[in-house]
mmCIF file of C-alpha atoms in Angstrom:
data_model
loop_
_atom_site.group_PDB
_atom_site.id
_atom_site.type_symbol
_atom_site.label_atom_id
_atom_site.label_comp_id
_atom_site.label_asym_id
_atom_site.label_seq_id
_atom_site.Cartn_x
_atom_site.Cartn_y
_atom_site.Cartn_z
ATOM 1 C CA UNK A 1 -63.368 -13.110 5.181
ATOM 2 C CA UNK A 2 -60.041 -13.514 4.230
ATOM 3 C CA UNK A 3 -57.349 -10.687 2.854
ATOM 4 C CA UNK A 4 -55.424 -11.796 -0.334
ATOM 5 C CA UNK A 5 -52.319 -10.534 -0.325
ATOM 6 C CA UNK A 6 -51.142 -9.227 -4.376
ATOM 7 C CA UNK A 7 -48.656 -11.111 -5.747
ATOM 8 C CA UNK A 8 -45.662 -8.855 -4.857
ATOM 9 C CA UNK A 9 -46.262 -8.553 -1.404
ATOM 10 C CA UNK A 10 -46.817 -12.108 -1.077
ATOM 11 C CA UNK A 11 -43.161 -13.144 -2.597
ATOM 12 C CA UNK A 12 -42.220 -10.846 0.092
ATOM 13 C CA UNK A 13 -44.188 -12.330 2.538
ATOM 14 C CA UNK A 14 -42.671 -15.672 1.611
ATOM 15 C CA UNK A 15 -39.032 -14.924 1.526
ATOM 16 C CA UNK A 16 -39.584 -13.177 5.393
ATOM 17 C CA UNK A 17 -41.145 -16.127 6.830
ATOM 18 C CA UNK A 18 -38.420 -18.399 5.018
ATOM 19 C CA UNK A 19 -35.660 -15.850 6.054
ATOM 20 C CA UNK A 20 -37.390 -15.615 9.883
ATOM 21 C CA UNK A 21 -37.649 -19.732 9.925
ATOM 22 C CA UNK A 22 -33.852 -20.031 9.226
ATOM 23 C CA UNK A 23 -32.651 -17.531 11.572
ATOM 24 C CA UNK A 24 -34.825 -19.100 14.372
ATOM 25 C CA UNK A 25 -33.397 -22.648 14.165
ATOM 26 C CA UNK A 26 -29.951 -21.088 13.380
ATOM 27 C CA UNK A 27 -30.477 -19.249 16.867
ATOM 28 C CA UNK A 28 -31.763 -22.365 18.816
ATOM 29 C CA UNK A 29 -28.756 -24.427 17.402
ATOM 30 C CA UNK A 30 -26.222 -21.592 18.614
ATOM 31 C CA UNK A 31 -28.413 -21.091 21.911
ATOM 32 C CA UNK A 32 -28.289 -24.562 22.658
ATOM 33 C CA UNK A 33 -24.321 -24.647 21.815
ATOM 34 C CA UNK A 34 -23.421 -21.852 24.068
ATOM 35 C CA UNK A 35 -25.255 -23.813 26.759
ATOM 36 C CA UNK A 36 -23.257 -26.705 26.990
ATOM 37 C CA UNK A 37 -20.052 -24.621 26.534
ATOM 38 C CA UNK A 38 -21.237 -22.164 29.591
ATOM 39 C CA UNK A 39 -22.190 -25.370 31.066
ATOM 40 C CA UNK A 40 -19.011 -27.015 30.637
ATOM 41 C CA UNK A 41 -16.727 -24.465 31.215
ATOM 42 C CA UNK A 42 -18.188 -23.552 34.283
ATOM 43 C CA UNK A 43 -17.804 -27.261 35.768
ATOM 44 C CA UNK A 44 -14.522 -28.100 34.282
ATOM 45 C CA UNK A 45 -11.983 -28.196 36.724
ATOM 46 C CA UNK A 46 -9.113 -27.242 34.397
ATOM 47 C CA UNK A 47 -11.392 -25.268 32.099
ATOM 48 C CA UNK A 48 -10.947 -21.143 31.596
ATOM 49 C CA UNK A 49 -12.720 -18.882 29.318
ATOM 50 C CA UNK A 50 -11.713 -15.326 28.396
ATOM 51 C CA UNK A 51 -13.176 -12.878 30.357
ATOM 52 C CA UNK A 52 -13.286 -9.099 30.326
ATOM 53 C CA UNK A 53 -13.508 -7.065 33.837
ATOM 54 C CA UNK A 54 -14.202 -3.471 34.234
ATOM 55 C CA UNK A 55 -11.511 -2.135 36.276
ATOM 56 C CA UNK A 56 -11.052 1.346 38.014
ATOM 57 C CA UNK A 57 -9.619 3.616 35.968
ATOM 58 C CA UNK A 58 -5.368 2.487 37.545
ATOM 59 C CA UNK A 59 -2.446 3.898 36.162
ATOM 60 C CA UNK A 60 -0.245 1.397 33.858
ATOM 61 C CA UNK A 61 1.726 -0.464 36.655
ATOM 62 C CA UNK A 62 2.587 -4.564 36.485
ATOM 63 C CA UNK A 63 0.339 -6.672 37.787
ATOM 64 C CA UNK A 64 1.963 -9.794 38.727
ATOM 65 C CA UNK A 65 -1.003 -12.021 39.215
ATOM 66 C CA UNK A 66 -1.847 -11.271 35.696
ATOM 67 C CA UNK A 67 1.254 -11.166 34.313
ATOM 68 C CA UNK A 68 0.323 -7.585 32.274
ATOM 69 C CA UNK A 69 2.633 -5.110 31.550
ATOM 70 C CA UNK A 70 2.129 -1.567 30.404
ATOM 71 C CA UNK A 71 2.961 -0.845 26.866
ATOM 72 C CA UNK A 72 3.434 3.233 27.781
ATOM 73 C CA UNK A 73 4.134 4.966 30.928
ATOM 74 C CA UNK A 74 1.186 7.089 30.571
ATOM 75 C CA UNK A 75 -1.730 4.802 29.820
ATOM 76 C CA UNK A 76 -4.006 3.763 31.744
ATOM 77 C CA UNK A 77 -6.131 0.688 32.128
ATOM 78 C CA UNK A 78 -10.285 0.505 32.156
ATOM 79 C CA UNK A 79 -10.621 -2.727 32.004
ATOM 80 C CA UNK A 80 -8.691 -6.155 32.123
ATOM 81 C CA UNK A 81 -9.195 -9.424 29.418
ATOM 82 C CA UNK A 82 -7.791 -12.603 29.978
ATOM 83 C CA UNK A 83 -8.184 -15.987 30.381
ATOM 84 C CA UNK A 84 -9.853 -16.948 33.838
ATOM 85 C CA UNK A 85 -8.811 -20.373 35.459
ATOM 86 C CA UNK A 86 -10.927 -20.930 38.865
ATOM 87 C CA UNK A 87 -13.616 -18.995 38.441
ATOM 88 C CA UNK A 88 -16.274 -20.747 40.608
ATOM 89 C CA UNK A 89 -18.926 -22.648 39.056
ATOM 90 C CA UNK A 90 -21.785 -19.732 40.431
ATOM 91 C CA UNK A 91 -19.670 -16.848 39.035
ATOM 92 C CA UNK A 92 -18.852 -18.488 35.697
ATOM 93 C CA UNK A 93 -22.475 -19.173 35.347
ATOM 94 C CA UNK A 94 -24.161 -15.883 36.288
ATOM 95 C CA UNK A 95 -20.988 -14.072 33.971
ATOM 96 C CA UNK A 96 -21.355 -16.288 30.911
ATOM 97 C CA UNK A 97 -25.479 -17.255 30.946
ATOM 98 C CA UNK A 98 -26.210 -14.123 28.883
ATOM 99 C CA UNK A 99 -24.389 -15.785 26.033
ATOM 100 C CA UNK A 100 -26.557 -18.447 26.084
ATOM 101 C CA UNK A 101 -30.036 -16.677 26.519
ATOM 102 C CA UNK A 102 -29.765 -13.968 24.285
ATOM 103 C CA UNK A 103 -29.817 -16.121 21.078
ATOM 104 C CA UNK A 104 -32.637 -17.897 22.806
ATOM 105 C CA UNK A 105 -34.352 -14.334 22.616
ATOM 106 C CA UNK A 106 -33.464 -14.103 19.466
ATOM 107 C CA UNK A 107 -34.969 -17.908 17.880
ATOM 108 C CA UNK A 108 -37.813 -16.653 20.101
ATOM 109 C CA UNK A 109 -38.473 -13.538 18.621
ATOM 110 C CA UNK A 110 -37.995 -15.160 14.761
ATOM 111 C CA UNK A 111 -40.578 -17.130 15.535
ATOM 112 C CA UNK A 112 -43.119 -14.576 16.043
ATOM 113 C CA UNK A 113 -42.174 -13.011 13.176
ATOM 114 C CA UNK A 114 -42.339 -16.514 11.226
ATOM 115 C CA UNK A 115 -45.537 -17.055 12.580
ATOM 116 C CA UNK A 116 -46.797 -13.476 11.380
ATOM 117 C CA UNK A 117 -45.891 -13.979 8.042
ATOM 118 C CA UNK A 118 -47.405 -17.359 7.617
ATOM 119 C CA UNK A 119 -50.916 -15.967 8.821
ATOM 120 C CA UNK A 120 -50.353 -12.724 6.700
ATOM 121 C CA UNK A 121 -49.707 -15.881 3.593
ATOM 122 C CA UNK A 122 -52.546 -17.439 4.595
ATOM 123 C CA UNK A 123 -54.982 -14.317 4.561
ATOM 124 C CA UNK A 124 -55.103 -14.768 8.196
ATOM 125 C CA UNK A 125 -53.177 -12.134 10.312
ATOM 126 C CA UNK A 126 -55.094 -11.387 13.062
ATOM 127 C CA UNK A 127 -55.128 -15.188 14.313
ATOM 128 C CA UNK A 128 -54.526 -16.195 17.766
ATOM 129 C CA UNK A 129 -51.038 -17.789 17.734
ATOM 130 C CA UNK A 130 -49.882 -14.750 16.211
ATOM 131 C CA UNK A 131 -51.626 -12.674 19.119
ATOM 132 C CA UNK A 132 -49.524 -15.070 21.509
ATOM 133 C CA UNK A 133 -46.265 -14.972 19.338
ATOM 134 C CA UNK A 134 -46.458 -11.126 19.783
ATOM 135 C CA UNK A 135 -47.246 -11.551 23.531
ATOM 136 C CA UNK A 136 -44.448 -14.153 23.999
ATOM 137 C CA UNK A 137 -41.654 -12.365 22.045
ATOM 138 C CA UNK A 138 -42.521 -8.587 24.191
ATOM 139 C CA UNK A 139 -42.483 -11.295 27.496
ATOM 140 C CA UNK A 140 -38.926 -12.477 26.344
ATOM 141 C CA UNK A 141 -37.767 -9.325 25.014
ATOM 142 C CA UNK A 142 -38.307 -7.599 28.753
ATOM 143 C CA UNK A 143 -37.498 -10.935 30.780
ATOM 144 C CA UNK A 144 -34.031 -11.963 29.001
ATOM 145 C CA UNK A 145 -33.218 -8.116 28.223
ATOM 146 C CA UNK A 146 -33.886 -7.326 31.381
ATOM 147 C CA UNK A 147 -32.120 -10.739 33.361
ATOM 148 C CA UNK A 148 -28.775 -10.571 31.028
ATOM 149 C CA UNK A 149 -27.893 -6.843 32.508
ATOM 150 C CA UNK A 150 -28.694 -8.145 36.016
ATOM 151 C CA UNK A 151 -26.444 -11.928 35.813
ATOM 152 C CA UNK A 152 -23.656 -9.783 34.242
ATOM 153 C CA UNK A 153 -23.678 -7.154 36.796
ATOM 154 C CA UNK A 154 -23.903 -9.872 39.619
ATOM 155 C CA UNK A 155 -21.470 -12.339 37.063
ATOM 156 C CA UNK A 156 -18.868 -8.853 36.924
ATOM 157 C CA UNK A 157 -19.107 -8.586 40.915
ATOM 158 C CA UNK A 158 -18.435 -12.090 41.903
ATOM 159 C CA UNK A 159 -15.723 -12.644 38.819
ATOM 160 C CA UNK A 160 -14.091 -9.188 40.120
ATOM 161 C CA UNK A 161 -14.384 -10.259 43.665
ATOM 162 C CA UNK A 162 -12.755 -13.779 42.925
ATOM 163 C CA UNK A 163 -9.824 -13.036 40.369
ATOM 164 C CA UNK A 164 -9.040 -9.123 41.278
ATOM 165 C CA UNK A 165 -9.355 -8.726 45.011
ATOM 166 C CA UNK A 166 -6.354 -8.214 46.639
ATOM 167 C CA UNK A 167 -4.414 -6.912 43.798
ATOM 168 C CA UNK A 168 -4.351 -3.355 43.158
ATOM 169 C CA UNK A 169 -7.064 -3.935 40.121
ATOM 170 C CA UNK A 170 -9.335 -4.947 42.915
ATOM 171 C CA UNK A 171 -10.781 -1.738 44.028
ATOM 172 C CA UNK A 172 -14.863 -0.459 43.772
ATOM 173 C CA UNK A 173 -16.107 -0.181 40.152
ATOM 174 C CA UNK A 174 -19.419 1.504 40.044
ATOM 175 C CA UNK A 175 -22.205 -0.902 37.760
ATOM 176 C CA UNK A 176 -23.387 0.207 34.318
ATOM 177 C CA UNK A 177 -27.065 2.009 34.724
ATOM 178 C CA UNK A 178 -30.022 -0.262 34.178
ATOM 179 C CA UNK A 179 -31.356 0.201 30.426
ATOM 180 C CA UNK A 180 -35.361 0.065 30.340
ATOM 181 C CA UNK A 181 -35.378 -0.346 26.836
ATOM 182 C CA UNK A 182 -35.838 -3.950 26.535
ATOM 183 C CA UNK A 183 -38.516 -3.221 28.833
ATOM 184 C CA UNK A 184 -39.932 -0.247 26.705
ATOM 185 C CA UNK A 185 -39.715 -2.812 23.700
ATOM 186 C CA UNK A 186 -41.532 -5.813 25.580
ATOM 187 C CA UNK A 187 -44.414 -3.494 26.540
ATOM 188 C CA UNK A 188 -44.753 -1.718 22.778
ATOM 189 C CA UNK A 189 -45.015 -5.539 21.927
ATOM 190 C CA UNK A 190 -47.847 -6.273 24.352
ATOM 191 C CA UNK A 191 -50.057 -3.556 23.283
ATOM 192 C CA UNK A 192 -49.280 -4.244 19.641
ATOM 193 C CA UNK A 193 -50.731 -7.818 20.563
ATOM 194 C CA UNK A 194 -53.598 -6.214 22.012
ATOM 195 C CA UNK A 195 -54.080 -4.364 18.945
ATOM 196 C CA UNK A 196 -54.216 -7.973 16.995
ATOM 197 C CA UNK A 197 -56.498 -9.665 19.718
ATOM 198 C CA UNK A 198 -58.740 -6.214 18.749
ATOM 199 C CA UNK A 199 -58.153 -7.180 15.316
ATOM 200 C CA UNK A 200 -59.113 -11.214 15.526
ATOM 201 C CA UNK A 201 -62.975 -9.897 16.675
ATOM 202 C CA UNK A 202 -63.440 -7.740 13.727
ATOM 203 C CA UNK A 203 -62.380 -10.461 11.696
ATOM 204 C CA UNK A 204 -64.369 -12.822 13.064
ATOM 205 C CA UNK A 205 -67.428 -10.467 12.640
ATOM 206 C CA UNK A 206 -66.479 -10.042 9.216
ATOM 207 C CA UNK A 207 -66.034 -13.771 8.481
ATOM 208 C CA UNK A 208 -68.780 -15.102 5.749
ATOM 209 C CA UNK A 209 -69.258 -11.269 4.548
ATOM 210 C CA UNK A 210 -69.873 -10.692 1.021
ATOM 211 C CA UNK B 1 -67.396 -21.062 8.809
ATOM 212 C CA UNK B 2 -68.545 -24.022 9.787
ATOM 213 C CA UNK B 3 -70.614 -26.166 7.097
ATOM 214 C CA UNK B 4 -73.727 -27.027 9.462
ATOM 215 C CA UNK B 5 -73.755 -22.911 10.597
ATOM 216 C CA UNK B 6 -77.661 -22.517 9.194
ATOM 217 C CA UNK B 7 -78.473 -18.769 8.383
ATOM 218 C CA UNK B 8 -82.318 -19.325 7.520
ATOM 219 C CA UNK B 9 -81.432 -17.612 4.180
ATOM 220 C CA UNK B 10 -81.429 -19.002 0.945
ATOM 221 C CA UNK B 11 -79.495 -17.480 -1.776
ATOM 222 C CA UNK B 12 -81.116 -18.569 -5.286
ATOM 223 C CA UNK B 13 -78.360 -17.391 -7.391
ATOM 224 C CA UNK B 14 -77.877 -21.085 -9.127
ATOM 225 C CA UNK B 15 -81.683 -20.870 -10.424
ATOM 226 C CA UNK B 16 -81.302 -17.430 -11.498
ATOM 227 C CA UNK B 17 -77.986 -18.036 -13.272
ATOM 228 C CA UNK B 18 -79.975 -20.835 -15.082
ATOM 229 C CA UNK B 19 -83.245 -18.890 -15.712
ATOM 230 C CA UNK B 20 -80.848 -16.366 -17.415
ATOM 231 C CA UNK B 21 -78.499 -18.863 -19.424
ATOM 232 C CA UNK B 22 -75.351 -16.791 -17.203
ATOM 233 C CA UNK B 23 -72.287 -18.365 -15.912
ATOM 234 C CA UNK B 24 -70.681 -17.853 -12.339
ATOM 235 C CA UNK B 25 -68.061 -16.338 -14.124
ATOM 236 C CA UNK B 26 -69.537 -13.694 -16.594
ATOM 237 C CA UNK B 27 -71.768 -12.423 -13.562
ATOM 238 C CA UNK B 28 -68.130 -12.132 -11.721
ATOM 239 C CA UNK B 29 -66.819 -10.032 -14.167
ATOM 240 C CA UNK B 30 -70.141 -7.645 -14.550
ATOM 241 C CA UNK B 31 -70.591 -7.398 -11.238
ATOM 242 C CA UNK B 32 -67.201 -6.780 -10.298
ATOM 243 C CA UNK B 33 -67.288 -9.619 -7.331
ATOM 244 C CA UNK B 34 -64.526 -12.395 -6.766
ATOM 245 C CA UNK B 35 -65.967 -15.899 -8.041
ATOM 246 C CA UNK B 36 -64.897 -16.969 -4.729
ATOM 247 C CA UNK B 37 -67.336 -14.701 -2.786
ATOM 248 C CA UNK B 38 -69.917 -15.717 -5.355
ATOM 249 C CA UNK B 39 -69.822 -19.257 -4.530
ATOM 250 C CA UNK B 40 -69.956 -18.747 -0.796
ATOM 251 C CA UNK B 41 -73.370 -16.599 -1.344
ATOM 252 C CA UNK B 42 -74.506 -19.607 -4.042
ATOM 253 C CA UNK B 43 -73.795 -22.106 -1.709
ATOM 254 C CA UNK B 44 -75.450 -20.081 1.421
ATOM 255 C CA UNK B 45 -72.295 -20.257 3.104
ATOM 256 C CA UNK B 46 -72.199 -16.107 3.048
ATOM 257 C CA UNK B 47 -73.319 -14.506 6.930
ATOM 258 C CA UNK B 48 -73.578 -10.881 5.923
ATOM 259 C CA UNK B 49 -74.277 -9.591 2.544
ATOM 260 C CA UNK B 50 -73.182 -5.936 1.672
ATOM 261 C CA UNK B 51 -76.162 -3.792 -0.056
ATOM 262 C CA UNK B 52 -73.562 -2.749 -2.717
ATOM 263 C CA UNK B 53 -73.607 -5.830 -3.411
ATOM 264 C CA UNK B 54 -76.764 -6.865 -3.417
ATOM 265 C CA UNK B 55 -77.887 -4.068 -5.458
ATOM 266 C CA UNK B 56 -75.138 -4.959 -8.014
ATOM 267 C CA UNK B 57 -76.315 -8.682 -7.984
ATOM 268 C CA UNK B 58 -79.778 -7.637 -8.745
ATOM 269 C CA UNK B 59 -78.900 -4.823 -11.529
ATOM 270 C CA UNK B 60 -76.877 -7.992 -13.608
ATOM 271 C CA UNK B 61 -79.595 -10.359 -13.153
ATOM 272 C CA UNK B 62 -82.527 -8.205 -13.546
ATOM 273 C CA UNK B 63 -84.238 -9.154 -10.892
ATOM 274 C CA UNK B 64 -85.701 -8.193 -6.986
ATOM 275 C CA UNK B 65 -84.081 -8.790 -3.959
ATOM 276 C CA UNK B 66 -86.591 -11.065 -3.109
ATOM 277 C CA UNK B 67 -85.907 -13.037 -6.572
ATOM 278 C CA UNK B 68 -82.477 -13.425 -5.099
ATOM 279 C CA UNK B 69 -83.303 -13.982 -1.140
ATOM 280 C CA UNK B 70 -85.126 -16.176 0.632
ATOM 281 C CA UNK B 71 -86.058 -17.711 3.629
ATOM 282 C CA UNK B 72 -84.566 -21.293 3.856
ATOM 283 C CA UNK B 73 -87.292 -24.133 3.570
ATOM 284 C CA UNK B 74 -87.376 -25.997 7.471
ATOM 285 C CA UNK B 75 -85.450 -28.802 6.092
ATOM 286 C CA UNK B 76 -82.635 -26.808 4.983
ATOM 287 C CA UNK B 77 -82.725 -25.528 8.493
#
């Protein structure tokens, strides 16, 4: 058995899975991009990127090393941006990999959906590669969610630790609080594919029904 | 489905359709049934048949269930 979709909903259909194959090879063209530049940077001797450190909440003074002066008496800094030159090859690459794997997620995730929609076209939703695109994209959704907060927390450290200690920026910053929504999302996506793998046997039982 | 899936039912819908001078089509429309779904049961490709439908099928072409169904010759098989 097979669902036909009516006409409206299947120009809708259409123009997601077009949208959701663009936006998945646009992401995997950026991803792979921002992997040679991390890659690069990180292993160029003379290379800096711009970087952006928490800092402890320090009253406007000059900071020679960075060569920053206060615009006011009375403000304060929270954090520092500027353009880091010998950053070590470990800290540039834990700091700057999230930039890299997060459009990965992203191509990832558009594929799923493009691979929904084409099913759904076909009269075939409840398929298996779409019960697999819905487990990988919840897997990736958790994993690289998850791994970007903990490379820039360890990234922050080791980039603080380099550039900042010993000047007066330098001092204990505590880390941003782990977010468990990527998490939350990646598991709402397994059971969803559960749902779907529920949904391939009644179709199969229905198959040939008249 | 797979072509060589044998159910041991034969659906005589062609001979009927002839017997009666009825096309594929005009029993589509009375019985309210895709053509599609019509040629699966013609060509004994259906696995499950709904009793609305049956019943339906029957009522158009005047006939028993029996008339309609049954059991395929051991060649067939």
């Amino acid at each position: 058995m097979s669902i036909i979709a009516p006409s409206r909903h299947a120009r809708t259909v259409a123009l997601v899975h077009a949208g959701a194959t663009v936006y998945a090879i646009a992401s995997f063209v950026f991803a792979a991009l921002m992997t040679f530049i991390l890659f690069s940077s990180a292993f160029s001797p003379d290379g800096g990127s711009a970087i952006t450190l928490p800092v402890d909440a320090s009253a406007a003074t000059e900071v020679s090393i960075l060569a920053a002066e206060p615009e006011t008496p009375d403000a304060h800094f929270t954090q520092v941006e500027f353009t880091a030159r010998g950053l070590s090859p470990g800290a540039s690459l834990l700091y700057f990999a999230p930039r890299a794997l997060t459009p990965i997620a992203h191509g990832i995730v558009a594929l799923g959906i493009m691979m929904l929609a084409r099913n759904v076209k076909a009269g075939h939703p409840f398929a298996g590669p779409v019960v697999r695109a819905f487990t990988l994209s919840g897997l990736t959704i958790a994993g690289i969610g998850s791994a970007n907060q903990l490379l820039t927390s360890f990234g922050t450290s080791m980039a603080r630790w380099e550039l900042l200690g010993g000047t007066p920026l330098g001092g204990w910053v505590p880390s941003a609080p782990f977010d468990w929504t990527p998490l939350f999302i990646g598991i709402t996506l397994g059971i969803i594919a559960g749902v779907f793998e529920a949904g391939r046997g009644f179709q199969r039982d229905a198959a040939g029904l008249v | 489905m797979a072509e060589d899936e044998a159910t041991g039912i034969h659906c005589r819908l062609d001979e009927l359709l002839d017997e009666r001078g009825m096309t594929l089509t005009r029993l589509s429309e009375i019985v309210g049934l895709s053509i599609v779904n019509l040629s699966v049961l013609k060509n004994d490709r259906a696995r499950a048949i709904r009793f609305s439908t049956l019943t339906a099928i029957c009522a158009a072409l005047d006939c028993e269930v029996g008339d309609l169904l049954v059991l395929a010759s051991p060649t067939v098989r």
